[in-house]
Short mmCIF file of N, CA and C in Angstrom, two decimals:
data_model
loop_
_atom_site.label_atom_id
_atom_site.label_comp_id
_atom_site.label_asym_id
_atom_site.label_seq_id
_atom_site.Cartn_x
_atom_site.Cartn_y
_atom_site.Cartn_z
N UNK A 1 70.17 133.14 -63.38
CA UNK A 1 69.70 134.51 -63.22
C UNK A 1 70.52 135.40 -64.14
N UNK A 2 69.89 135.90 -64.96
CA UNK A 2 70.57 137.09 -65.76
C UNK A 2 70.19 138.76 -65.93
N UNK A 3 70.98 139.46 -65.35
CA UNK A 3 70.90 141.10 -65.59
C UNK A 3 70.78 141.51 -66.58
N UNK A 4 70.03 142.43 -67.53
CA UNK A 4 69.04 142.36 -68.59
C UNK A 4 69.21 143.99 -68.27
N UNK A 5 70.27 144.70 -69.55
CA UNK A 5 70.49 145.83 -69.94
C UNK A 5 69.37 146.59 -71.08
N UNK A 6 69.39 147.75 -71.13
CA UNK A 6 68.41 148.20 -72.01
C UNK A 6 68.64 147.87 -73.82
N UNK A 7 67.90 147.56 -73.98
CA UNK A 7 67.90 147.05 -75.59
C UNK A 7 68.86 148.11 -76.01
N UNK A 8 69.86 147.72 -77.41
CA UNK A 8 70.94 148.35 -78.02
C UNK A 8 69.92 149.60 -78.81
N UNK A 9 68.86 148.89 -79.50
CA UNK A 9 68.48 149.31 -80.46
C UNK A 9 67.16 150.51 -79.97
N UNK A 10 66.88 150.33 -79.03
CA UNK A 10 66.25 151.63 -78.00
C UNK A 10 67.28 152.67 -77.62
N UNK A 11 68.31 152.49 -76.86
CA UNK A 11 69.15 153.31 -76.59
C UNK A 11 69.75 154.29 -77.94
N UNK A 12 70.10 153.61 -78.73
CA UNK A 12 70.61 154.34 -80.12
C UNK A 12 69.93 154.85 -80.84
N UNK A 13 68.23 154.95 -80.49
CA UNK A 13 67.47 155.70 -80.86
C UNK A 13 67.54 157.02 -80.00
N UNK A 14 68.13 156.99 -78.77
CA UNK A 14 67.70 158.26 -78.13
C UNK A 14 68.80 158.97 -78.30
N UNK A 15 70.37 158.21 -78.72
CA UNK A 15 71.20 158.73 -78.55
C UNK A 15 71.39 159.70 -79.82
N UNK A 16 70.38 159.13 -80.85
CA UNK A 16 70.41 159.58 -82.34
C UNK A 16 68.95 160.77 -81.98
N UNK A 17 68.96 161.53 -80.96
CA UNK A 17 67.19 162.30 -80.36
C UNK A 17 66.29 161.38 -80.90
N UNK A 18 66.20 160.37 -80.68
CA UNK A 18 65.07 159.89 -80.75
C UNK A 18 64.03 160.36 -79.40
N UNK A 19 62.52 159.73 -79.33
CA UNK A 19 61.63 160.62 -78.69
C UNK A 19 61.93 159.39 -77.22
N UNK A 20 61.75 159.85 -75.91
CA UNK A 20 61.53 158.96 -74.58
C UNK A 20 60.00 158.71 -74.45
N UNK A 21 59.60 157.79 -73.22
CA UNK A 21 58.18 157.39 -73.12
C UNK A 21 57.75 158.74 -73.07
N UNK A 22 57.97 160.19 -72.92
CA UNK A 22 57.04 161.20 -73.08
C UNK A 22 56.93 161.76 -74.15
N UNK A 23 57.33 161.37 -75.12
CA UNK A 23 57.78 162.19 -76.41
C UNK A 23 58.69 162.97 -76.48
N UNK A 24 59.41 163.30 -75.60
CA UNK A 24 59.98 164.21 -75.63
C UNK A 24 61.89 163.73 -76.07
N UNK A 25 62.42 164.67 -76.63
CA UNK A 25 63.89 164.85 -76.52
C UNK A 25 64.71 164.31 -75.71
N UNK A 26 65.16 163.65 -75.70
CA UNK A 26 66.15 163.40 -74.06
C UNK A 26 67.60 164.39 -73.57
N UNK A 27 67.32 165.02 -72.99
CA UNK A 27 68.49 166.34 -72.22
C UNK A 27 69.52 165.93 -72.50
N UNK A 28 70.38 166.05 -72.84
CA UNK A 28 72.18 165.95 -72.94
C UNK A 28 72.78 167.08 -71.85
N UNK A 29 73.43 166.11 -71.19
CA UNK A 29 73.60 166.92 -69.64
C UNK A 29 75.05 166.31 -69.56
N UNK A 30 76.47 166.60 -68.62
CA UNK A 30 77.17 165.85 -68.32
C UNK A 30 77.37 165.84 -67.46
N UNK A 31 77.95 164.58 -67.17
CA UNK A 31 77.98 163.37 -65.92
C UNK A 31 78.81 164.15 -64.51
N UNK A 32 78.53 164.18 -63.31
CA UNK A 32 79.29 164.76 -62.27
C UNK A 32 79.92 163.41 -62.13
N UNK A 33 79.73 162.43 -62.63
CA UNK A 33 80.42 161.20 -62.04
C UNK A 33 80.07 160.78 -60.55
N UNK A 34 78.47 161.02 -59.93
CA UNK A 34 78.29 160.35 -58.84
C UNK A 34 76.94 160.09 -58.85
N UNK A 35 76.85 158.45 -58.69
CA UNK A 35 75.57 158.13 -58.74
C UNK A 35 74.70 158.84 -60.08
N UNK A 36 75.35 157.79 -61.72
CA UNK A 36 74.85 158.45 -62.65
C UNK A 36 75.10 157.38 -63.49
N UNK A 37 73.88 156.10 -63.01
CA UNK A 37 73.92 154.79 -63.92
C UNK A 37 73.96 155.06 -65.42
N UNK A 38 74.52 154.14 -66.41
CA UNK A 38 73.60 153.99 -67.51
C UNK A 38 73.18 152.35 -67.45
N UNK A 39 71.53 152.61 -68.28
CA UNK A 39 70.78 151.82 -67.84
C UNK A 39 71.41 150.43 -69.11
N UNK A 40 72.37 150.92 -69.94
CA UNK A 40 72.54 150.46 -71.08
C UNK A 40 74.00 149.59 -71.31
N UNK A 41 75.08 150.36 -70.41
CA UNK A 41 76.24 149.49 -70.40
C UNK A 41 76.36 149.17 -68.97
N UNK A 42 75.50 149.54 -68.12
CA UNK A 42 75.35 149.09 -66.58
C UNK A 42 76.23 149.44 -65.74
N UNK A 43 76.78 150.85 -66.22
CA UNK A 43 78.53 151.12 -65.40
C UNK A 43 77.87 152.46 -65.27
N UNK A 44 78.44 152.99 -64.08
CA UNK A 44 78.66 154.62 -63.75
C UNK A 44 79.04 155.80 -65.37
N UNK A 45 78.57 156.67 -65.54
CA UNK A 45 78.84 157.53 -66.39
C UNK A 45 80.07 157.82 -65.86
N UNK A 46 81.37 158.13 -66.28
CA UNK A 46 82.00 159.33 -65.55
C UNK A 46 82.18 160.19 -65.65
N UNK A 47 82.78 161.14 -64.41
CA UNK A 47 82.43 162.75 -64.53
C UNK A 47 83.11 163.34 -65.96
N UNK A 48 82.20 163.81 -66.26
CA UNK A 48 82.82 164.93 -67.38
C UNK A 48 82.38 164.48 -68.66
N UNK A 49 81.87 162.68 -68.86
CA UNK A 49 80.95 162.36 -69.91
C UNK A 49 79.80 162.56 -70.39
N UNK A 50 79.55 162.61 -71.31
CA UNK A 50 77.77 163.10 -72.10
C UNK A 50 77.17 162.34 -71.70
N UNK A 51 75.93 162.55 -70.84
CA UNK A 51 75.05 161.76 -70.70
C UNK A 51 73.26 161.75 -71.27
N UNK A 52 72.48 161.20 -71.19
CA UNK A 52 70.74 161.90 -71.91
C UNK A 52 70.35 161.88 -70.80
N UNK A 53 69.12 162.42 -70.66
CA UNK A 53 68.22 162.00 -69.34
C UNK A 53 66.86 162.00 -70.15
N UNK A 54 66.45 161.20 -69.76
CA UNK A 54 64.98 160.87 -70.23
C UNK A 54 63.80 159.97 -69.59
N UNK A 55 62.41 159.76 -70.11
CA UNK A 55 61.30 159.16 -69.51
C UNK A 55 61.41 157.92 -69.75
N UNK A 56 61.76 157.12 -68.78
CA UNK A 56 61.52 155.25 -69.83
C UNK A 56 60.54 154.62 -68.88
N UNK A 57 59.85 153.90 -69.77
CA UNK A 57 58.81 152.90 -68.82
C UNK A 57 58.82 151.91 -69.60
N UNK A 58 60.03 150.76 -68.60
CA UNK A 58 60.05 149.57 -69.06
C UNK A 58 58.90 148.33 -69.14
N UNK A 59 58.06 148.67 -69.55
CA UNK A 59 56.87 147.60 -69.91
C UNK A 59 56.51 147.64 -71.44
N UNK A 60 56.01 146.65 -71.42
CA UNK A 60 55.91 146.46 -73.60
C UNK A 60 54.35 147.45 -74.04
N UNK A 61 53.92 147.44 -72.84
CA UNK A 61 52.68 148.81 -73.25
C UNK A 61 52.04 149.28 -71.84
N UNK A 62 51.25 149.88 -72.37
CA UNK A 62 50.71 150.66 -71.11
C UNK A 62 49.64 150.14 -70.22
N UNK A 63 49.26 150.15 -68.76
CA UNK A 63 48.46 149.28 -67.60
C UNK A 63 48.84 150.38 -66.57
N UNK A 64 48.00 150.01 -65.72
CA UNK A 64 48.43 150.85 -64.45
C UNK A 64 49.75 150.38 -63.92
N UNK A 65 50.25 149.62 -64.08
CA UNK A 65 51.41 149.19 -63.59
C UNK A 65 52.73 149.39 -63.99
N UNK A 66 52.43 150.42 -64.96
CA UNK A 66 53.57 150.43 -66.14
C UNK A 66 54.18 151.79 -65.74
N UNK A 67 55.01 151.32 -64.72
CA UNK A 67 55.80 153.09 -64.10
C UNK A 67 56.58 153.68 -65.03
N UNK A 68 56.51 154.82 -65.07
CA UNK A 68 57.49 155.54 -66.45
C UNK A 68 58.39 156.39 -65.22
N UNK A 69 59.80 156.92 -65.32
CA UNK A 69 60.23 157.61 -64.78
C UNK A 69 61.64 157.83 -65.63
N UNK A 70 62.56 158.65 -64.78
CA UNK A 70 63.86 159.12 -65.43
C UNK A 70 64.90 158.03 -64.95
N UNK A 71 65.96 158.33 -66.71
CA UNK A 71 66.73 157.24 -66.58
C UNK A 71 68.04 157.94 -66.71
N UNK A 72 68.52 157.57 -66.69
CA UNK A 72 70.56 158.14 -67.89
C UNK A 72 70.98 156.87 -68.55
N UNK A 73 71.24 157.50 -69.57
CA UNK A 73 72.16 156.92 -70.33
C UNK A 73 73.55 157.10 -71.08
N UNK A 74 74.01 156.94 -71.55
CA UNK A 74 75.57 157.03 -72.35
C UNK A 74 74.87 157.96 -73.69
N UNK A 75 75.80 159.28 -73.45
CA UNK A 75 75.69 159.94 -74.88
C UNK A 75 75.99 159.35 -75.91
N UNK A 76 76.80 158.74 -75.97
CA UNK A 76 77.92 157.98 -76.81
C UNK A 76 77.56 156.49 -76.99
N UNK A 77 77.63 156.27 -78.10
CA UNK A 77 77.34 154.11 -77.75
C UNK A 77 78.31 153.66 -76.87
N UNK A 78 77.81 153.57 -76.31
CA UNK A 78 78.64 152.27 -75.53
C UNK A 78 78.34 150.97 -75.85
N UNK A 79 78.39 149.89 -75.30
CA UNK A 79 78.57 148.21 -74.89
C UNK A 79 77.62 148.04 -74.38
N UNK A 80 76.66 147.18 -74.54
CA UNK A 80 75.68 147.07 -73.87
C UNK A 80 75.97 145.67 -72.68
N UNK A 81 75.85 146.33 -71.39
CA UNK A 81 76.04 145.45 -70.59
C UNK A 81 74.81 144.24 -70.56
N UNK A 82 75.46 143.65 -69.29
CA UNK A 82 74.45 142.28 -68.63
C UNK A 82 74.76 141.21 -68.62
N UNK A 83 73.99 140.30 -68.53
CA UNK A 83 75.12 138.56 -67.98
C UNK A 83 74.87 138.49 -66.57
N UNK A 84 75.29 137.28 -66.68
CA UNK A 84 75.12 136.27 -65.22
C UNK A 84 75.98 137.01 -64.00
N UNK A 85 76.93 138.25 -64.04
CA UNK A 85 77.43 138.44 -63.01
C UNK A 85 77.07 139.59 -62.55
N UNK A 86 77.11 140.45 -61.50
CA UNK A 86 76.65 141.22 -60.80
C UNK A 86 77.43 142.83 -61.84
N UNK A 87 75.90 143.89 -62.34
CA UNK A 87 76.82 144.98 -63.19
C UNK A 87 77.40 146.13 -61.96
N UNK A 88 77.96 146.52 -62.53
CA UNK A 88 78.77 147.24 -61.95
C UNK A 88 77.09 148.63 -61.21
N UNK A 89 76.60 148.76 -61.69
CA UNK A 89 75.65 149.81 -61.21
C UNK A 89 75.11 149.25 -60.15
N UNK A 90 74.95 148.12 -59.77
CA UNK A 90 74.45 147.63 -58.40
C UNK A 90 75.31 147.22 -57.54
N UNK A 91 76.02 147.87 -57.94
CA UNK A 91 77.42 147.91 -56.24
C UNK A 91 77.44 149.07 -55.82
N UNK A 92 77.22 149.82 -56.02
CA UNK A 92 77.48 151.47 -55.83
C UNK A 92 76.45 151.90 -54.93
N UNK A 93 75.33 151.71 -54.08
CA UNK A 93 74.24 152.03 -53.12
C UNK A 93 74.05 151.43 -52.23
N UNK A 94 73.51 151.58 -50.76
CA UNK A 94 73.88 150.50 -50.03
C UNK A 94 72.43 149.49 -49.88
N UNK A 95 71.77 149.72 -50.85
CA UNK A 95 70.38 149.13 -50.85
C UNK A 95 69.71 149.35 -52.15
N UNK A 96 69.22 148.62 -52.46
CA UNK A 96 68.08 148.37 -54.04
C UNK A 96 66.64 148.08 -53.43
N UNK A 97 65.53 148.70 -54.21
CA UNK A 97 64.42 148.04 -54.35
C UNK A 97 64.07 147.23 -55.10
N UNK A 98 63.52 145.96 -54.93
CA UNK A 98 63.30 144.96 -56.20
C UNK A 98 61.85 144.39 -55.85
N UNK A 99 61.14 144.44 -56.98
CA UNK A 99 59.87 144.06 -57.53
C UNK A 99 59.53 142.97 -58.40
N UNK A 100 59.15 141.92 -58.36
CA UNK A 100 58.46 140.94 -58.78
C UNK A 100 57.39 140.77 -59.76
N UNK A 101 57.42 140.50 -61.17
CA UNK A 101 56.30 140.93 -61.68
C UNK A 101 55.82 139.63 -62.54
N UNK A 102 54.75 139.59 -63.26
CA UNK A 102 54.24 137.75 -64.04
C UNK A 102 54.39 138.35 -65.53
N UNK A 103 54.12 137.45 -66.03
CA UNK A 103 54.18 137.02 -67.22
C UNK A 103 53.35 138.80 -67.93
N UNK A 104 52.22 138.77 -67.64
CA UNK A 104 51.26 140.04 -68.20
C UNK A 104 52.19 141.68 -67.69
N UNK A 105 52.83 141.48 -66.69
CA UNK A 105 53.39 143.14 -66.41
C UNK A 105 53.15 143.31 -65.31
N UNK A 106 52.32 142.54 -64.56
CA UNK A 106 51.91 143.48 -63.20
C UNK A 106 52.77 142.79 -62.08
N UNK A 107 52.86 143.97 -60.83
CA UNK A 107 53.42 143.43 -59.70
C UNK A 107 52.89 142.18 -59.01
N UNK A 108 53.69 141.07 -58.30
CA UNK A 108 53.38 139.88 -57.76
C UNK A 108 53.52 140.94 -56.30
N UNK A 109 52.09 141.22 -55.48
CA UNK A 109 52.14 141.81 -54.28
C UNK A 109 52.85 141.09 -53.32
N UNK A 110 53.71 142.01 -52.54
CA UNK A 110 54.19 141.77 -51.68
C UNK A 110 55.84 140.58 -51.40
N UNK A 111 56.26 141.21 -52.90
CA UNK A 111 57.30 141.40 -53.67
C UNK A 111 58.34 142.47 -53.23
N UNK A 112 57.89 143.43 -53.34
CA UNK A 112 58.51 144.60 -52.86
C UNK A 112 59.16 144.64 -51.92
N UNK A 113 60.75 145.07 -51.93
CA UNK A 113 61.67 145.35 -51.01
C UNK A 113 62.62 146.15 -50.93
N UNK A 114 63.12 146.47 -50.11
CA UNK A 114 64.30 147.33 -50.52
C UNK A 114 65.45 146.17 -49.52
N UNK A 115 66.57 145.93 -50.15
CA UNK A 115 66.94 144.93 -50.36
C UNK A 115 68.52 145.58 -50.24
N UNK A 116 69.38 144.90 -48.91
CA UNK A 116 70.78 145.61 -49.14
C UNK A 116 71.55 144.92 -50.42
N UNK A 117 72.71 145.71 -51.04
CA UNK A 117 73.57 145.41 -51.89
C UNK A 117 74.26 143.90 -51.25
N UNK A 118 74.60 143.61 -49.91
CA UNK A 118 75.40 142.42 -50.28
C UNK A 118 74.63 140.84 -49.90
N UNK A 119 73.13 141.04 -49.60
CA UNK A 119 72.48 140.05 -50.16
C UNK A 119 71.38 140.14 -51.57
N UNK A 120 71.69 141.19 -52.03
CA UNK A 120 70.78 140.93 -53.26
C UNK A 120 70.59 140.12 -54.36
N UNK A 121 71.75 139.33 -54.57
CA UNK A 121 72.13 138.26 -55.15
C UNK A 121 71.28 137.10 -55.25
N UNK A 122 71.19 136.74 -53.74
CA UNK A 122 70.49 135.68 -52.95
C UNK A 122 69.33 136.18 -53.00
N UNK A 123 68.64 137.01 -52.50
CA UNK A 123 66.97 137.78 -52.53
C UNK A 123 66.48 137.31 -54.20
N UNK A 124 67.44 138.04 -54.67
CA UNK A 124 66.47 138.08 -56.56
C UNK A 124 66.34 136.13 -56.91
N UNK A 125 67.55 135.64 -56.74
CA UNK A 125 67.83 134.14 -56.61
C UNK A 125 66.04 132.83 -56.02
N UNK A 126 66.51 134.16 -55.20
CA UNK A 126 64.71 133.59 -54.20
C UNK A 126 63.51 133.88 -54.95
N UNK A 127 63.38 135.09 -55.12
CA UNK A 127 62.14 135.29 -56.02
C UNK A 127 61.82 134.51 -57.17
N UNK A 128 63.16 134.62 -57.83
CA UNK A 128 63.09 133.70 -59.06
C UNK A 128 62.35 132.55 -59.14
N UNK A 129 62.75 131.61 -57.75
CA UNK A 129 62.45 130.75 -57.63
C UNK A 129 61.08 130.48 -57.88
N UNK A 130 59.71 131.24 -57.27
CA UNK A 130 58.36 131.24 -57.57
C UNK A 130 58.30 131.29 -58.79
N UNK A 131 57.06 130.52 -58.49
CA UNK A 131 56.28 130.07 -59.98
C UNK A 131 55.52 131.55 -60.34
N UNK A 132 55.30 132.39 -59.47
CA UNK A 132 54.68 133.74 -60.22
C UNK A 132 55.23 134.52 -60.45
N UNK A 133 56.74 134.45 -60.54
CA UNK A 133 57.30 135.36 -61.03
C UNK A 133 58.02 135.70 -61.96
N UNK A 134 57.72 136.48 -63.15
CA UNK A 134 58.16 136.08 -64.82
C UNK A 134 59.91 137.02 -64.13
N UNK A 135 59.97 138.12 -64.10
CA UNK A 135 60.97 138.46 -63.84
C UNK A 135 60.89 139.53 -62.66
N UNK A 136 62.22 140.20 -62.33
CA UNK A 136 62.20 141.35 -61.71
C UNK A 136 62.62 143.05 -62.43
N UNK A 137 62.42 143.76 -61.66
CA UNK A 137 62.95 144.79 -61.28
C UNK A 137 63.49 145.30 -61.01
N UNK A 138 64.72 146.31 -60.70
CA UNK A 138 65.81 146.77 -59.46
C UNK A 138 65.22 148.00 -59.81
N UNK A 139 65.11 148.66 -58.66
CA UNK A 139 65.05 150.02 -58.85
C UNK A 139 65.75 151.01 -58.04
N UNK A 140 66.19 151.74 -57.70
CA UNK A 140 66.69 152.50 -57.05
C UNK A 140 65.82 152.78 -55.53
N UNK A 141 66.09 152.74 -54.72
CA UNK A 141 65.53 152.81 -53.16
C UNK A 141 65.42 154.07 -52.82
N UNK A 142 66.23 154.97 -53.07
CA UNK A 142 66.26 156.54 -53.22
C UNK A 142 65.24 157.43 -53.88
N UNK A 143 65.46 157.15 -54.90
CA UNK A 143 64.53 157.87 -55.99
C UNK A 143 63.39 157.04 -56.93
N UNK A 144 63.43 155.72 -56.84
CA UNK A 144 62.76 154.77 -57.56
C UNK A 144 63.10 154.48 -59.14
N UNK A 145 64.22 155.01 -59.59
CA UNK A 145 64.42 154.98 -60.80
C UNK A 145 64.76 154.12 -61.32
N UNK A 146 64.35 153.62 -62.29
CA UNK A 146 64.49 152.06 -62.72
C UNK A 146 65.93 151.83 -63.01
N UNK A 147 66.98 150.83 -62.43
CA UNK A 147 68.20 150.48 -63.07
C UNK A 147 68.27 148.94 -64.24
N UNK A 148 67.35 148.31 -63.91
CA UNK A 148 67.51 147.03 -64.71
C UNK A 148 66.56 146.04 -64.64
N UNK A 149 67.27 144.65 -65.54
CA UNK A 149 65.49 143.83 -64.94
C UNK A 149 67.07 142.46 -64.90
N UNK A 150 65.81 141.86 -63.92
CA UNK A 150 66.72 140.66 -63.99
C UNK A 150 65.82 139.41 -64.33
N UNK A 151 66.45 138.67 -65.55
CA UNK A 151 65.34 137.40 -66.07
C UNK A 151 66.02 136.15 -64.71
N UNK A 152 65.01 134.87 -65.51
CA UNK A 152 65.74 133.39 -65.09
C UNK A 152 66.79 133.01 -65.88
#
């Protein structure tokens, strides 16, 4: 199972204003330092750092299934996280939603969970396991905002 950070070469487009899934600018705002992922080195912003805010909709094109919403990221390049061990942005809540999706983009129904932090490990582990499921999702349980994907 591997945690699957936002492409280097997407992020450094926005950090350079490049346009988000709305076209638009991405805000340069800074970080209060609580509950203020980046989707890109997978660690907390901290308070007082530059952060963007912008539209991302992680799918390779557009379907009804293709949720767009707000993300943060690192003003600054950072490191692009991910790897086999648990990122630091999914320790910090006491619950995740995670979604199941195939090969084409769409949700495997009845997938959907909101899922506490200290079995999520084991949950995504499980899903994996099906044959219909190309990868996942994490999303935020709160607000739905996408934090990451996790492959096989």
């Amino acid at each position: 199972m591997k945690y699957v950070a936002l492409d280097t070469n997407i992020v450094r487009n926005w950090q350079r204003g490049g346009a988000d899934a709305n076209g638009m600018t991405p805000e340069l705002a800074l970080s209060d330092g609580d509950g203020v992922p980046c989707r890109h080195c997978l660690r907390d912003i901290p308070a007082g750092a530059g952060m963007l805010i912008l539209a991302h909709r992680p799918f390779d094109r557009l379907h009804p299934y293709a949720e767009t919403g707000p993300i943060f990221v690192c003003a600054d390049p950072c490191t692009r996280g991910g790897g086999h061990d648990l990122p630091q942005i999914l320790t910090t809540s006491p619950d995740y939603l995670v979604k199941g999706y195939t090969t084409d983009e769409r949700i495997v129904y009845g997938t959907g969970a909101v899922v506490p932090k200290d079995v999520l490990h084991l949950h995504c582990e499980s899903l994996l396991r099906r044959q219909d499921i190309a990868y996942l999702h994490v999303r935020s349980a709160r607000n739905n905002c996408y934090q990451l994907r996790i492959d096989h």
